[in-house]
XYZ file of C-alpha atoms in Angstrom:
323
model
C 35.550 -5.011 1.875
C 37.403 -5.055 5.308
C 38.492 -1.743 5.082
C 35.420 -0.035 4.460
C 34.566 -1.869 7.348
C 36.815 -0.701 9.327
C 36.746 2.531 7.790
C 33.004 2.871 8.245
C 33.266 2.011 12.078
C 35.453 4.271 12.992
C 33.492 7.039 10.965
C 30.211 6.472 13.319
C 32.842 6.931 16.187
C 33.772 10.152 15.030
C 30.058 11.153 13.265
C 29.836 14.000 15.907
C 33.153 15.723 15.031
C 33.190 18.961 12.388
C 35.572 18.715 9.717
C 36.445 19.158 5.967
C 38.603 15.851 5.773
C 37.074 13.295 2.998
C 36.368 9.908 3.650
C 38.182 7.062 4.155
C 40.011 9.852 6.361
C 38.237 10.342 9.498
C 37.263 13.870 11.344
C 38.239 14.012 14.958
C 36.770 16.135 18.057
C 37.608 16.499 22.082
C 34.220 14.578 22.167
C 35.370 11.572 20.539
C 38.853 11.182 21.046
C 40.509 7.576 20.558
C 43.387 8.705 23.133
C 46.679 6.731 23.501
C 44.438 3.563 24.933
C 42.967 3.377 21.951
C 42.779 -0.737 20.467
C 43.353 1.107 17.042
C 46.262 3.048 15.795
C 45.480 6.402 14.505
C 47.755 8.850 12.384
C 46.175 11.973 13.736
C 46.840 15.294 11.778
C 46.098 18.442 13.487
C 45.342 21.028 11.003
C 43.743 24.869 10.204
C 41.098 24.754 6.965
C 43.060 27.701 6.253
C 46.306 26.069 6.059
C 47.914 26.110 2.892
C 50.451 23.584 4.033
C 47.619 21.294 5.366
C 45.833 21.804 2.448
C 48.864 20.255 0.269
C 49.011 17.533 2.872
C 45.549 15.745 1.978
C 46.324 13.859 -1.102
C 49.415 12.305 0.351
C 47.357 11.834 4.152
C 44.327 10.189 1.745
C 46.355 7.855 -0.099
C 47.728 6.886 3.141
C 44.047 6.218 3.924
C 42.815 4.313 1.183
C 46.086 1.948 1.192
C 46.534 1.756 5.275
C 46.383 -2.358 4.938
C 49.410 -2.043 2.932
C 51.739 -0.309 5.102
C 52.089 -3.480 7.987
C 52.006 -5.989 5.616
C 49.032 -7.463 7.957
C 45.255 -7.187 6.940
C 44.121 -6.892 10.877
C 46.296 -4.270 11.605
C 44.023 -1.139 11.714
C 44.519 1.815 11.171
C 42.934 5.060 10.704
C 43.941 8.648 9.172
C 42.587 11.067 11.151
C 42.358 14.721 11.735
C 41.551 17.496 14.248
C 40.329 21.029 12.965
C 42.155 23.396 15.821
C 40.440 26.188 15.283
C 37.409 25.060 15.843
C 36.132 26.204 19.812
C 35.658 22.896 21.252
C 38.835 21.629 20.099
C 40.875 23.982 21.293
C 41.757 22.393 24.412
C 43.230 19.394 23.126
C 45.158 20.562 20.515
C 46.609 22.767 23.266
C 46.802 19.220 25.349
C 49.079 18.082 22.503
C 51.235 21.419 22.202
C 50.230 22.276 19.075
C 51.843 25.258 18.185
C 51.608 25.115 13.975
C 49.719 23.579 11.789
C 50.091 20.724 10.552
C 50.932 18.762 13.184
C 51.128 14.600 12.875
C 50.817 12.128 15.828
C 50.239 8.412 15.569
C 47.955 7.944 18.746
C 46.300 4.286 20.467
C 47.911 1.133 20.770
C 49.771 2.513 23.895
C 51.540 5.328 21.575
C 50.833 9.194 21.430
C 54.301 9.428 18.956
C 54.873 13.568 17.225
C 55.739 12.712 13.626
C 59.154 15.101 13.025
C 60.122 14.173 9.524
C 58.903 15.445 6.094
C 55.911 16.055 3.879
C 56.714 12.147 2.405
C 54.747 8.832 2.218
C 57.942 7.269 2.615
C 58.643 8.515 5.817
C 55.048 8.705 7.335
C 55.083 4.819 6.328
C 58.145 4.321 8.076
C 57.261 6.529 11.220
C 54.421 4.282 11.248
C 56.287 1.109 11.685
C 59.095 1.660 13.888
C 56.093 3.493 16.269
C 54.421 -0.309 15.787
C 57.094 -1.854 16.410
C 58.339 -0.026 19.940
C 57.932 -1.872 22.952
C 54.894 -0.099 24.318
C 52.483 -1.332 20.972
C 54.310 -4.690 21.975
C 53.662 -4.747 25.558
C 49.418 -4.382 24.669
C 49.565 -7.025 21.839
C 51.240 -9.532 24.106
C 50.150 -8.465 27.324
C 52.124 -7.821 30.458
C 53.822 -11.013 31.055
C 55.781 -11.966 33.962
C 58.976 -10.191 33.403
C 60.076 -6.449 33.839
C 62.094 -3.913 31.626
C 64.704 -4.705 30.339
C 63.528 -7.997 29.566
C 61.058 -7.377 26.902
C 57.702 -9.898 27.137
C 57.396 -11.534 23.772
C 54.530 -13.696 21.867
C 53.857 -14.759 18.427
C 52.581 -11.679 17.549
C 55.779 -10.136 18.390
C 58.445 -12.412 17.902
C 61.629 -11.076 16.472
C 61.640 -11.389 12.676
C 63.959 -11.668 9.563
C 64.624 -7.490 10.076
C 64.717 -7.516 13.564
C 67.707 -4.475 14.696
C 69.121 -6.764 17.041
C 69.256 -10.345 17.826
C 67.954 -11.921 20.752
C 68.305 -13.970 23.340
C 64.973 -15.592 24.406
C 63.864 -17.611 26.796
C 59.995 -20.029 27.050
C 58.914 -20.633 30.055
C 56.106 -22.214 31.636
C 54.129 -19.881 33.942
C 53.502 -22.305 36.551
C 57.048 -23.359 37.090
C 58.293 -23.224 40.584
C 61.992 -22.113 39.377
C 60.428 -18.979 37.274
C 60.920 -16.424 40.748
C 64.443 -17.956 40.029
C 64.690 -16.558 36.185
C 63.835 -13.319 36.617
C 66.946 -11.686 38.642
C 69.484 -13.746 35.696
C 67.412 -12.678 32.792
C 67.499 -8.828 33.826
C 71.129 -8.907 34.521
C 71.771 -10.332 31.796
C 69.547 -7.851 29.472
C 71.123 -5.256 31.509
C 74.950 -5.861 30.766
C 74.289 -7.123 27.032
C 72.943 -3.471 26.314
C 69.338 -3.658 26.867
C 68.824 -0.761 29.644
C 69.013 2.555 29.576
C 72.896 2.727 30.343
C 74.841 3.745 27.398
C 78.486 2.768 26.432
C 80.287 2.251 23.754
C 80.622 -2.069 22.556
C 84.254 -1.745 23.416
C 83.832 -0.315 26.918
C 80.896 -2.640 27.647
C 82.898 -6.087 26.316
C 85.890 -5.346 28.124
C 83.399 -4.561 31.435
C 81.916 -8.001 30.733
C 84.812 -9.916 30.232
C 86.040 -8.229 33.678
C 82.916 -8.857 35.243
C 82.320 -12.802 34.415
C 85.995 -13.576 33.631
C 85.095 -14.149 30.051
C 88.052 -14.598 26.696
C 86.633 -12.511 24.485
C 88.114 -11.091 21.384
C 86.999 -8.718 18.238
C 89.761 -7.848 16.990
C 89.504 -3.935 16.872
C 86.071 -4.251 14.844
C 83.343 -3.201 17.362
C 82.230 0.464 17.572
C 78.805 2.292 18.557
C 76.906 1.848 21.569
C 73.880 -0.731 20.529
C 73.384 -3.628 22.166
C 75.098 -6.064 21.508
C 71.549 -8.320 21.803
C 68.124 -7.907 23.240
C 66.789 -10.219 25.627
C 63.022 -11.742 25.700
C 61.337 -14.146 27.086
C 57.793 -15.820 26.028
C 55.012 -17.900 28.026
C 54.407 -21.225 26.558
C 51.483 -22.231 28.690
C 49.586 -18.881 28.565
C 47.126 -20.105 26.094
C 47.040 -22.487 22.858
C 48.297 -20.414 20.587
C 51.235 -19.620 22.358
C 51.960 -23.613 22.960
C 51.392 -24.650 19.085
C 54.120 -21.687 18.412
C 56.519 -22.602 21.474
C 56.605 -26.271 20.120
C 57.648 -25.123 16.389
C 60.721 -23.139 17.943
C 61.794 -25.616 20.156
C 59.932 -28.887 19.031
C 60.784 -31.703 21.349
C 62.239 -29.406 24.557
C 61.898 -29.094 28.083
C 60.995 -25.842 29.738
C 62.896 -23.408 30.432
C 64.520 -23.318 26.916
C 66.994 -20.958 26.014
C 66.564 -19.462 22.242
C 69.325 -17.339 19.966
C 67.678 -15.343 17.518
C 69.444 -13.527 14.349
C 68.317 -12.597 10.822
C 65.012 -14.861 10.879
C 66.753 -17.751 12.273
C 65.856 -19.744 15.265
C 68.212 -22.294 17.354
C 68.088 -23.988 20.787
C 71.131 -22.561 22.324
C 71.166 -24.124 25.781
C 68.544 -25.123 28.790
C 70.893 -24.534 31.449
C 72.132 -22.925 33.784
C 70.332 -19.915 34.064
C 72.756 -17.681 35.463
C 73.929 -14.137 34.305
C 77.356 -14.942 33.272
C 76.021 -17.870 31.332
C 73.464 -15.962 29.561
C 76.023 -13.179 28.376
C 78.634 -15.859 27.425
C 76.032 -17.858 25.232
C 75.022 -14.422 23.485
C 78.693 -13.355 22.923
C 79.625 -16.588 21.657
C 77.155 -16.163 19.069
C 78.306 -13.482 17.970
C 81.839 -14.542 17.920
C 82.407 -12.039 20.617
C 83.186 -14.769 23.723
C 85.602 -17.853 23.441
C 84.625 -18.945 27.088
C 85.564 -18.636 30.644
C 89.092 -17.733 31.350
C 91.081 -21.044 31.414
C 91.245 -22.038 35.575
C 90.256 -24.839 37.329
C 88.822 -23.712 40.464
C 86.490 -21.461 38.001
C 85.795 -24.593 36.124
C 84.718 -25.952 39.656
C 83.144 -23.318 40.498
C 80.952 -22.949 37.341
C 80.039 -26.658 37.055
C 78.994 -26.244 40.928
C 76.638 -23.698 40.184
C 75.565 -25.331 36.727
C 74.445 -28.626 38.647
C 72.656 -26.398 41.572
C 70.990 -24.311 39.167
C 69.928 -27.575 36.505
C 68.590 -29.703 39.720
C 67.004 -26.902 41.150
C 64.933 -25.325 37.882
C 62.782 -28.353 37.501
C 61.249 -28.554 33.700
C 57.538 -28.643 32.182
C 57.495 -30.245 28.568
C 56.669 -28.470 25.797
């Protein structure tokens, strides 16, 4: 019943638009266009009627249609299969807009995406297209809003909290938004996100450990088995006092804490990994140690003076909000 709902909404969106594409599918125009703003995702086909390639397309694009609840694993996760007939005169402009050059063409457009689908004729792969494009930090920045932090720290919520099949693990941190210290947090958190792999520098895991253990005067070991360039984890960071929702969830990942809370999370599991101090070099040390990467800081005892210095600065100065 929901999704002829849904379905049935977006038709009377699109009840102006010419078009030989069968319901639950949707026909598209210039007039009516979702664009990338769009609070719904759409997997957008532009298409000739006299395209024999299109033409095979429809049965695969329709089942897509009639099963789109299925594909996210979330019933309030719309979607809607779409298409645009190109050669139709007042379309012509935006298929041009969208460099369509041959038919068909596939985007996934709304939610903050306007994504060119590049694989295969395959419901596999049109599935899968459509969850990594859900999944990319754009569609996460409009479900959880804005937040407080900047790229590469990525702004997290419950709706987007990294899951059992998350790439990478994560380093996250709850905050409260009124804290006086959170200024403090956000220079640390982006360094940190920075040298752990999160920008848009690329090295190789080698090259980047050895630069880290340089940089913070870290013991690290791997013994010969890193190689690629991914990160080695992401970092996050979620508002706990934003509304209730995100307090009921903050207190079930960290029930009893103070804020700011530092969180490791790998393969679905969740674990306090420290409150303090907030610093860079602590940050990458507490990720690396996770992943057996880190066995400390290099043995010295003005750097142990040094460290527990800037430790008891940085824990009197933060200040903390309970959960």
């Amino acid at each position: 019943m929901r999704q002829l709902l849904l379905t049935a909404c977006a038709s009377l969106v699109a009840a102006s638009c010419t078009g030989n594409l069968p319901p639950p599918m949707v026909n598209l125009c210039a007039s009516d266009w979702p664009g990338r703003d769009a609070s719904r995702l759409y997997l957008v086909m532009f298409y000739s009627p006299r395209c024999g390639h299109c033409e095979r397309l429809k049965p695969l694009l329709l089942h897509l249609a009639r099963t789109s609840n299925d594909i996210f694993g979330l019933p309030n996760r719309p979607l809607t299969v779409a298409g645009v007939d190109c050669p139709e005169e007042s379309n012509h402009q935006l298929c041009k807009r969208y460099n369509v050059t041959g038919y068909p063409t596939i985007f996934a457009i709304g939610q903050g995406h306007e994504a060119r689908y590049k694989a295969g004729a395959s419901d596999a792969e049109l599935r899968r297209f459509l969850r990594t494009t859900v999944g990319s930090g754009a569609s996460r920045r409009a479900r959880c809003g804005a937040g407080v932090f900047k790229e590469p720290v990525v702004n997290l919520c419950k709706a987007h909290f990294p899951e059992a099949e998350a790439k990478h693990p994560w380093l996250v941190i709850l905050y409260a938004s009124r804290a006086k210290s959170l200024k403090r947090l956000q220079t640390p958190l982006a360094a940190a996100a920075e040298d752990l792999g999160g920008g848009a520098t690329r090295i190789s895991r080698p090259e980047r450990l050895a630069a880290l253990a340089e940089k913070y005067k870290l013991r690290v070991r791997h013994g010969g088995q890193l190689s690629g360039s991914k990160p080695f984890a992401k970092v996050g960071a979620m508002c706990c006092d934003c509304d209730q929702e995100a307090r009921d969830f903050c207190k079930s990942l960290a029930p009893g804490s103070l804020l700011p809370v530092l969180l490791w999370s790998s393969g679905g599991k969740v674990e306090v990994s420290s409150r303090s101090p907030f610093v860079a070099g602590n940050l990458v040390h507490v990720a690396l140690a996770h992943l057996g990467l880190s066995a400390g800081p290099q043995s010295s005892e003005s750097a142990k003076s040094k460290s527990a210095k800037r430790g008891k600065r940085s824990a009197c100065g933060e200040g903390h909000d309970e959960l």
